[in-house]
Amino acid sequence: MSDVTIERLCIIGTGLIGGSLALALREVRAVGEVVGCGRNPAHLETAKTLGVIDRFALEPAEAVQGADMVVLAVPLGAMHDTFAAIAPALAPDAVLTDVGSAKTSVVRAAQAVFGSLPSGFVPGHPIAGTEKSGVEAAFPELFRDHRVILTPVETSAPAARERVRAMWEACGAHVVEMTPEHHDEILAATSHLPHMLAYALVDTLARMDDSQEIFDFAAGGFRDFTRIASSDPQMWHDICLANHDALVKMLEAFSDDLRLLADAVRRADSRFLLDTFTRAKAARDAFCKK
Ligand code: NAP
């Protein structure tokens, strides 16, 4: 049972992340009414049937009416227009947060719309997800024992920070705070770069003449490594644009290292290869023990 009480939660973008948040909060009875919002009424009807939301509105301004907690769980490319749509209707004391996978772009979008940011605005990002999309893929345990990063801005009121923190803790998540810029650098390395590698690897192999045979013989390791290449292309398109600078830096650093590795393979440099693999194994083993 939870002591966070959100009277009316409005989730704009009732998909995997927004839907899972609603389910998790319902499970611990931390929320009264849940109002969904999206573009497609059929998706929202499904959300209602699955017990994710109580009702929905297709207009964001209507959906946020009277909500004490508003969560933007739309793709990054839709954040600006969503802020613009809710700005005139947001209750003055509402807490406003988001779940976007990049944070400086969300803060910039909010600044462009609001000018000076509302004190209830506390950006966030749950470090949990799957390669599936849509409300049918939502489940209440998604955030349990996962981290949520909050990236409060100067104007974020302490009470709003506490409300957003308590909301995620009610879902079983561990909440940490950092600046939006630091978030984007860390995530470029730990999440955005690996997704680029998975997409690039699968695409390279798929375009080879004998791709069918290659995939036929792919073992479990290939499946594990490339699972994230089944993620939603539009979402990853938006992340690349939103976290452009940090991601370009990581891609360039990785390309340099890959080139060094390719050179070592070319000249059969056992020392280089063994050193690289030994360092990487030790780093991964230590990381996976945590
Ligand atoms: P999703 O399952 O596709 O859900 C997105 C939702 O947004 C859908 O309900 C969709 O409903 C709605 N939507 C899409 N475009 C919209 C628009 N232009 N205006 C209003 N609503 C719109 O995606 P998701 O995986 O939950 O991702 C949502 C957010 O979470 C993204 O910002 C992503 O960066 C972030 N995130 C994702 C993950 C992950 O692993 N998936 C992890 C952490 C954070 P309609 O189709 O009905 O409009």
CSV table of C-alpha atoms and ligand atoms in Angstrom, one decimal:
chain,number,residue,atom,x,y,z
A,1,MET,CA,0.0,0.0,0.0
A,2,SER,CA,1.3,3.5,-0.8
A,3,ASP,CA,0.8,6.8,0.9
A,4,VAL,CA,1.2,8.9,-2.3
A,5,THR,CA,-2.2,10.0,-3.3
A,6,ILE,CA,-2.7,11.4,-6.7
A,7,GLU,CA,-6.3,12.4,-7.0
A,8,ARG,CA,-6.5,12.7,-10.8
A,9,LEU,CA,-3.6,11.5,-12.9
A,10,CYS,CA,-3.5,12.5,-16.6
A,11,ILE,CA,-1.3,10.5,-18.8
A,12,ILE,CA,-0.8,11.9,-22.3
A,13,GLY,CA,0.5,9.1,-24.4
A,14,THR,CA,-1.0,6.0,-22.9
A,15,GLY,CA,1.4,3.5,-24.4
A,16,LEU,CA,4.0,1.1,-22.9
A,17,ILE,CA,5.5,3.6,-20.4
A,18,GLY,CA,2.4,5.7,-19.7
A,19,GLY,CA,0.2,2.6,-19.4
A,20,SER,CA,2.7,0.8,-17.1
A,21,LEU,CA,2.9,3.8,-14.8
A,22,ALA,CA,-0.9,3.9,-14.5
A,23,LEU,CA,-1.0,0.2,-13.8
A,24,ALA,CA,1.8,0.3,-11.2
A,25,LEU,CA,0.1,3.2,-9.4
A,26,ARG,CA,-3.3,1.5,-9.5
A,27,GLU,CA,-1.8,-1.7,-8.1
A,28,VAL,CA,-0.6,0.2,-4.9
A,29,ARG,CA,-3.7,2.3,-4.8
A,30,ALA,CA,-1.7,5.5,-5.1
A,31,VAL,CA,-4.1,7.1,-7.6
A,32,GLY,CA,-7.8,8.0,-7.7
A,33,GLU,CA,-8.8,8.6,-11.3
A,34,VAL,CA,-6.7,8.0,-14.4
A,35,VAL,CA,-7.4,10.0,-17.5
A,36,GLY,CA,-5.7,9.0,-20.7
A,37,CYS,CA,-5.0,11.0,-23.9
A,38,GLY,CA,-3.6,10.1,-27.3
A,39,ARG,CA,-4.4,10.5,-31.0
A,40,ASN,CA,-6.2,7.2,-31.7
A,41,PRO,CA,-9.5,6.5,-29.9
A,42,ALA,CA,-9.1,2.8,-30.6
A,43,HIS,CA,-5.9,2.7,-28.6
A,44,LEU,CA,-7.5,4.6,-25.8
A,45,GLU,CA,-10.6,2.3,-25.8
A,46,THR,CA,-8.1,-0.6,-25.4
A,47,ALA,CA,-6.4,1.2,-22.5
A,48,LYS,CA,-9.9,1.5,-20.9
A,49,THR,CA,-10.8,-2.1,-21.5
A,50,LEU,CA,-7.4,-3.2,-20.0
A,51,GLY,CA,-8.2,-1.2,-16.8
A,52,VAL,CA,-5.2,1.2,-17.4
A,53,ILE,CA,-7.4,4.3,-17.5
A,54,ASP,CA,-10.8,5.3,-16.3
A,55,ARG,CA,-11.7,7.6,-19.2
A,56,PHE,CA,-10.0,9.5,-21.9
A,57,ALA,CA,-10.1,12.7,-23.9
A,58,LEU,CA,-8.6,13.2,-27.4
A,59,GLU,CA,-7.7,16.9,-26.7
A,60,PRO,CA,-4.8,17.3,-24.3
A,61,ALA,CA,-6.3,20.5,-22.9
A,62,GLU,CA,-9.5,18.7,-22.0
A,63,ALA,CA,-7.5,15.7,-20.6
A,64,VAL,CA,-5.5,17.8,-18.1
A,65,GLN,CA,-8.6,19.6,-16.6
A,66,GLY,CA,-8.5,19.2,-12.9
A,67,ALA,CA,-5.5,16.8,-12.9
A,68,ASP,CA,-3.1,17.2,-9.9
A,69,MET,CA,-0.4,15.1,-11.7
A,70,VAL,CA,0.2,15.3,-15.5
A,71,VAL,CA,2.6,12.9,-17.1
A,72,LEU,CA,3.7,13.4,-20.7
A,73,ALA,CA,4.6,9.9,-22.1
A,74,VAL,CA,4.5,10.8,-25.8
A,75,PRO,CA,7.4,10.4,-28.2
A,76,LEU,CA,10.1,13.0,-27.9
A,77,GLY,CA,9.1,14.6,-31.2
A,78,ALA,CA,5.6,15.3,-29.8
A,79,MET,CA,6.7,16.9,-26.5
A,80,HIS,CA,6.7,20.5,-27.8
A,81,ASP,CA,3.2,20.4,-29.3
A,82,THR,CA,1.9,18.6,-26.2
A,83,PHE,CA,3.3,21.3,-23.9
A,84,ALA,CA,1.7,23.9,-26.1
A,85,ALA,CA,-1.6,22.1,-26.1
A,86,ILE,CA,-1.8,21.7,-22.3
A,87,ALA,CA,-0.3,25.1,-21.3
A,88,PRO,CA,-3.6,27.1,-21.2
A,89,ALA,CA,-5.5,24.4,-19.3
A,90,LEU,CA,-3.0,23.2,-16.7
A,91,ALA,CA,-4.1,23.8,-13.1
A,92,PRO,CA,-1.7,26.3,-11.5
A,93,ASP,CA,-0.8,23.9,-8.7
A,94,ALA,CA,-0.5,20.8,-11.0
A,95,VAL,CA,2.7,18.8,-11.0
A,96,LEU,CA,3.9,18.2,-14.5
A,97,THR,CA,6.5,15.6,-15.5
A,98,ASP,CA,7.5,13.5,-18.5
A,99,VAL,CA,9.2,10.2,-19.3
A,100,GLY,CA,11.2,11.2,-22.3
A,101,SER,CA,14.4,9.3,-23.0
A,102,ALA,CA,16.4,12.6,-23.5
A,103,LYS,CA,16.1,15.5,-21.2
A,104,THR,CA,17.7,18.7,-22.5
A,105,SER,CA,15.4,18.7,-25.5
A,106,VAL,CA,12.3,18.3,-23.3
A,107,VAL,CA,13.4,21.2,-21.1
A,108,ARG,CA,14.0,23.3,-24.2
A,109,ALA,CA,10.6,22.4,-25.6
A,110,ALA,CA,9.0,23.4,-22.3
A,111,GLN,CA,10.9,26.7,-22.2
A,112,ALA,CA,9.9,27.5,-25.7
A,113,VAL,CA,6.2,27.0,-24.8
A,114,PHE,CA,6.0,28.4,-21.2
A,115,GLY,CA,8.8,31.0,-21.2
A,116,SER,CA,9.5,30.8,-17.6
A,117,LEU,CA,8.9,27.2,-16.5
A,118,PRO,CA,6.1,26.3,-14.1
A,119,SER,CA,7.3,25.5,-10.6
A,120,GLY,CA,5.4,22.2,-10.8
A,121,PHE,CA,7.5,21.0,-13.7
A,122,VAL,CA,10.0,18.2,-12.9
A,123,PRO,CA,11.3,16.3,-15.9
A,124,GLY,CA,12.0,12.6,-15.5
A,125,HIS,CA,13.1,9.4,-17.3
A,126,PRO,CA,12.4,5.8,-16.1
A,127,ILE,CA,15.3,3.6,-17.0
A,128,ALA,CA,13.1,0.7,-17.8
A,129,GLY,CA,11.4,-0.4,-21.0
A,130,THR,CA,11.0,-3.2,-23.5
A,131,GLU,CA,11.3,-3.4,-27.2
A,132,LYS,CA,7.5,-3.4,-27.4
A,133,SER,CA,5.2,-0.5,-27.8
A,134,GLY,CA,1.6,0.3,-27.1
A,135,VAL,CA,-0.7,-0.1,-24.2
A,136,GLU,CA,-1.1,-3.8,-24.7
A,137,ALA,CA,2.6,-4.2,-23.8
A,138,ALA,CA,2.1,-2.3,-20.5
A,139,PHE,CA,2.6,-4.1,-17.2
A,140,PRO,CA,2.7,-2.9,-13.6
A,141,GLU,CA,6.1,-4.4,-12.6
A,142,LEU,CA,8.0,-2.6,-15.4
A,143,PHE,CA,9.6,-0.1,-13.1
A,144,ARG,CA,10.2,-2.3,-10.0
A,145,ASP,CA,13.8,-2.2,-8.9
A,146,HIS,CA,14.7,0.0,-11.9
A,147,ARG,CA,16.1,3.5,-11.7
A,148,VAL,CA,14.2,6.7,-12.5
A,149,ILE,CA,16.3,9.8,-13.2
A,150,LEU,CA,14.7,13.1,-12.3
A,151,THR,CA,16.3,16.2,-13.9
A,152,PRO,CA,14.8,19.1,-11.9
A,153,VAL,CA,15.3,22.5,-13.3
A,154,GLU,CA,16.0,25.7,-11.3
A,155,THR,CA,12.3,26.5,-11.1
A,156,SER,CA,11.2,23.0,-9.9
A,157,ALA,CA,9.6,23.5,-6.5
A,158,PRO,CA,10.8,21.1,-3.8
A,159,ALA,CA,7.2,19.9,-3.1
A,160,ALA,CA,6.8,19.0,-6.8
A,161,ARG,CA,10.1,17.1,-6.8
A,162,GLU,CA,8.9,15.2,-3.8
A,163,ARG,CA,5.6,14.4,-5.4
A,164,VAL,CA,7.3,13.0,-8.6
A,165,ARG,CA,9.8,11.1,-6.5
A,166,ALA,CA,7.1,9.6,-4.4
A,167,MET,CA,5.1,8.6,-7.5
A,168,TRP,CA,8.0,6.6,-8.9
A,169,GLU,CA,8.9,5.1,-5.5
A,170,ALA,CA,5.3,3.9,-5.2
A,171,CYS,CA,6.0,1.9,-8.5
A,172,GLY,CA,9.0,0.3,-6.8
A,173,ALA,CA,11.6,2.4,-8.6
A,174,HIS,CA,14.8,3.9,-7.2
A,175,VAL,CA,14.9,7.6,-7.9
A,176,VAL,CA,18.1,9.6,-8.5
A,177,GLU,CA,18.5,13.2,-9.6
A,178,MET,CA,21.0,14.8,-12.0
A,179,THR,CA,21.1,17.7,-14.4
A,180,PRO,CA,19.5,17.3,-17.8
A,181,GLU,CA,22.9,17.6,-19.5
A,182,HIS,CA,24.5,15.0,-17.4
A,183,HIS,CA,21.5,12.7,-18.0
A,184,ASP,CA,21.9,13.0,-21.8
A,185,GLU,CA,25.6,12.2,-21.7
A,186,ILE,CA,25.1,9.1,-19.5
A,187,LEU,CA,22.2,7.8,-21.5
A,188,ALA,CA,24.0,8.4,-24.8
A,189,ALA,CA,26.7,6.0,-23.6
A,190,THR,CA,24.6,3.4,-21.8
A,191,SER,CA,21.4,3.2,-23.9
A,192,HIS,CA,21.5,5.3,-27.1
A,193,LEU,CA,24.8,4.0,-28.4
A,194,PRO,CA,23.9,0.3,-27.8
A,195,HIS,CA,20.7,0.8,-29.7
A,196,MET,CA,22.6,2.3,-32.6
A,197,LEU,CA,25.0,-0.7,-32.6
A,198,ALA,CA,22.1,-3.2,-32.6
A,199,TYR,CA,20.3,-1.4,-35.4
A,200,ALA,CA,23.4,-1.1,-37.5
A,201,LEU,CA,24.5,-4.7,-37.0
A,202,VAL,CA,21.1,-6.2,-37.9
A,203,ASP,CA,20.8,-3.8,-40.9
A,204,THR,CA,24.3,-4.6,-42.2
A,205,LEU,CA,23.6,-8.4,-42.0
A,206,ALA,CA,20.1,-8.1,-43.4
A,207,ARG,CA,21.4,-6.3,-46.5
A,208,MET,CA,24.0,-9.1,-47.3
A,209,ASP,CA,23.2,-11.5,-50.1
A,210,ASP,CA,23.3,-14.5,-47.8
A,211,SER,CA,21.3,-12.8,-45.0
A,212,GLN,CA,18.8,-15.6,-44.8
A,213,GLU,CA,21.4,-18.1,-44.1
A,214,ILE,CA,23.2,-15.8,-41.6
A,215,PHE,CA,20.0,-15.4,-39.6
A,216,ASP,CA,19.2,-19.1,-39.9
A,217,PHE,CA,22.4,-19.9,-38.1
A,218,ALA,CA,22.3,-17.0,-35.6
A,219,ALA,CA,22.6,-18.4,-32.1
A,220,GLY,CA,21.2,-17.2,-28.7
A,221,GLY,CA,24.0,-14.6,-28.4
A,222,PHE,CA,22.9,-12.9,-31.5
A,223,ARG,CA,19.3,-12.8,-30.3
A,224,ASP,CA,20.4,-11.3,-26.9
A,225,PHE,CA,22.6,-8.7,-28.5
A,226,THR,CA,20.1,-7.6,-31.1
A,227,ARG,CA,16.9,-7.7,-29.1
A,228,ILE,CA,16.8,-3.9,-28.9
A,229,ALA,CA,16.9,-3.6,-32.7
A,230,SER,CA,13.2,-4.6,-32.5
A,231,SER,CA,12.4,-1.3,-30.7
A,232,ASP,CA,10.1,1.3,-32.3
A,233,PRO,CA,12.0,3.0,-35.1
A,234,GLN,CA,10.1,6.3,-34.7
A,235,MET,CA,11.0,6.4,-31.0
A,236,TRP,CA,14.7,5.9,-31.8
A,237,HIS,CA,14.6,8.4,-34.6
A,238,ASP,CA,13.3,11.0,-32.1
A,239,ILE,CA,15.9,10.1,-29.6
A,240,CYS,CA,18.7,10.5,-32.2
A,241,LEU,CA,17.5,14.0,-33.0
A,242,ALA,CA,16.8,14.9,-29.4
A,243,ASN,CA,20.2,13.8,-28.0
A,244,HIS,CA,22.1,14.6,-31.1
A,245,ASP,CA,25.2,16.2,-29.6
A,246,ALA,CA,25.9,13.6,-26.9
A,247,LEU,CA,25.1,10.7,-29.2
A,248,VAL,CA,27.4,12.0,-32.0
A,249,LYS,CA,30.3,12.2,-29.5
A,250,MET,CA,29.7,8.6,-28.4
A,251,LEU,CA,29.4,7.3,-31.9
A,252,GLU,CA,32.6,9.0,-32.9
A,253,ALA,CA,34.5,7.7,-29.9
A,254,PHE,CA,33.1,4.2,-30.5
A,255,SER,CA,34.0,4.3,-34.2
A,256,ASP,CA,37.6,5.2,-33.4
A,257,ASP,CA,37.8,2.2,-31.0
A,258,LEU,CA,36.2,-0.1,-33.6
A,259,ARG,CA,38.7,1.1,-36.2
A,260,LEU,CA,41.6,0.2,-33.8
A,261,LEU,CA,40.1,-3.2,-33.2
A,262,ALA,CA,39.7,-3.8,-36.9
A,263,ASP,CA,43.3,-2.8,-37.4
A,264,ALA,CA,44.4,-5.2,-34.7
A,265,VAL,CA,42.4,-8.1,-36.3
A,266,ARG,CA,43.9,-7.2,-39.7
A,267,ARG,CA,47.5,-7.4,-38.4
A,268,ALA,CA,46.6,-10.4,-36.1
A,269,ASP,CA,47.8,-8.4,-33.1
A,270,SER,CA,47.2,-11.0,-30.3
A,271,ARG,CA,48.4,-8.7,-27.5
A,272,PHE,CA,45.9,-6.0,-28.5
A,273,LEU,CA,43.0,-8.4,-28.9
A,274,LEU,CA,43.6,-10.3,-25.7
A,275,ASP,CA,44.1,-7.0,-23.7
A,276,THR,CA,40.9,-5.6,-25.1
A,277,PHE,CA,38.8,-8.7,-24.5
A,278,THR,CA,40.2,-9.2,-21.0
A,279,ARG,CA,39.5,-5.6,-20.0
A,280,ALA,CA,36.0,-5.8,-21.4
A,281,LYS,CA,35.3,-9.1,-19.7
A,282,ALA,CA,36.5,-7.9,-16.3
A,283,ALA,CA,34.4,-4.7,-16.7
A,284,ARG,CA,31.3,-6.6,-17.7
A,285,ASP,CA,31.7,-9.3,-15.0
A,286,ALA,CA,32.1,-6.5,-12.3
A,287,PHE,CA,29.0,-4.7,-13.7
A,288,CYS,CA,26.8,-7.8,-13.8
A,289,LYS,CA,27.7,-8.8,-10.2
A,290,LYS,CA,26.1,-5.6,-8.9
B,1,NAP,P1,4.5,3.9,-27.1
B,1,NAP,O1,4.2,2.6,-26.4
B,1,NAP,O2,4.5,4.0,-28.6
B,1,NAP,O3,3.5,5.0,-26.5
B,1,NAP,C1,3.4,6.3,-27.0
B,1,NAP,C2,2.0,6.9,-26.8
B,1,NAP,O4,2.0,8.2,-27.2
B,1,NAP,C3,1.0,6.1,-27.5
B,1,NAP,O5,-0.1,5.9,-26.6
B,1,NAP,C4,0.5,7.1,-28.6
B,1,NAP,O6,-0.9,6.9,-28.7
B,1,NAP,C5,0.9,8.4,-28.0
B,1,NAP,N1,1.3,9.4,-29.1
B,1,NAP,C6,2.2,9.1,-30.1
B,1,NAP,N2,2.4,10.2,-30.8
B,1,NAP,C7,1.6,11.2,-30.2
B,1,NAP,C8,1.4,12.5,-30.5
B,1,NAP,N3,2.0,13.1,-31.5
B,1,NAP,N4,0.5,13.2,-29.7
B,1,NAP,C9,-0.1,12.6,-28.7
B,1,NAP,N5,0.1,11.3,-28.3
B,1,NAP,C10,0.9,10.6,-29.1
B,1,NAP,O7,5.9,4.5,-26.6
B,1,NAP,P2,6.6,4.3,-25.2
B,1,NAP,O8,7.7,3.3,-25.4
B,1,NAP,O9,5.7,4.3,-24.1
B,1,NAP,O10,7.4,5.7,-25.2
B,1,NAP,C11,6.8,6.9,-24.7
B,1,NAP,C12,7.9,7.8,-24.2
B,1,NAP,O11,8.7,7.1,-23.2
B,1,NAP,C13,8.9,8.3,-25.2
B,1,NAP,O12,9.2,9.7,-25.0
B,1,NAP,C14,10.2,7.5,-24.9
B,1,NAP,O13,11.3,8.3,-25.2
B,1,NAP,C15,10.0,7.3,-23.4
B,1,NAP,N6,10.7,6.0,-22.9
B,1,NAP,C16,10.5,4.9,-23.6
B,1,NAP,C17,11.1,3.7,-23.1
B,1,NAP,C18,11.0,2.4,-23.8
B,1,NAP,O14,11.9,1.5,-23.6
B,1,NAP,N7,10.0,2.2,-24.6
B,1,NAP,C19,11.9,3.8,-21.8
B,1,NAP,C20,11.9,5.0,-21.2
B,1,NAP,C21,11.3,6.1,-21.7
B,1,NAP,P3,-1.7,7.2,-30.1
B,1,NAP,O15,-1.0,6.3,-31.1
B,1,NAP,O16,-3.1,6.8,-29.7
B,1,NAP,O17,-1.5,8.6,-30.3
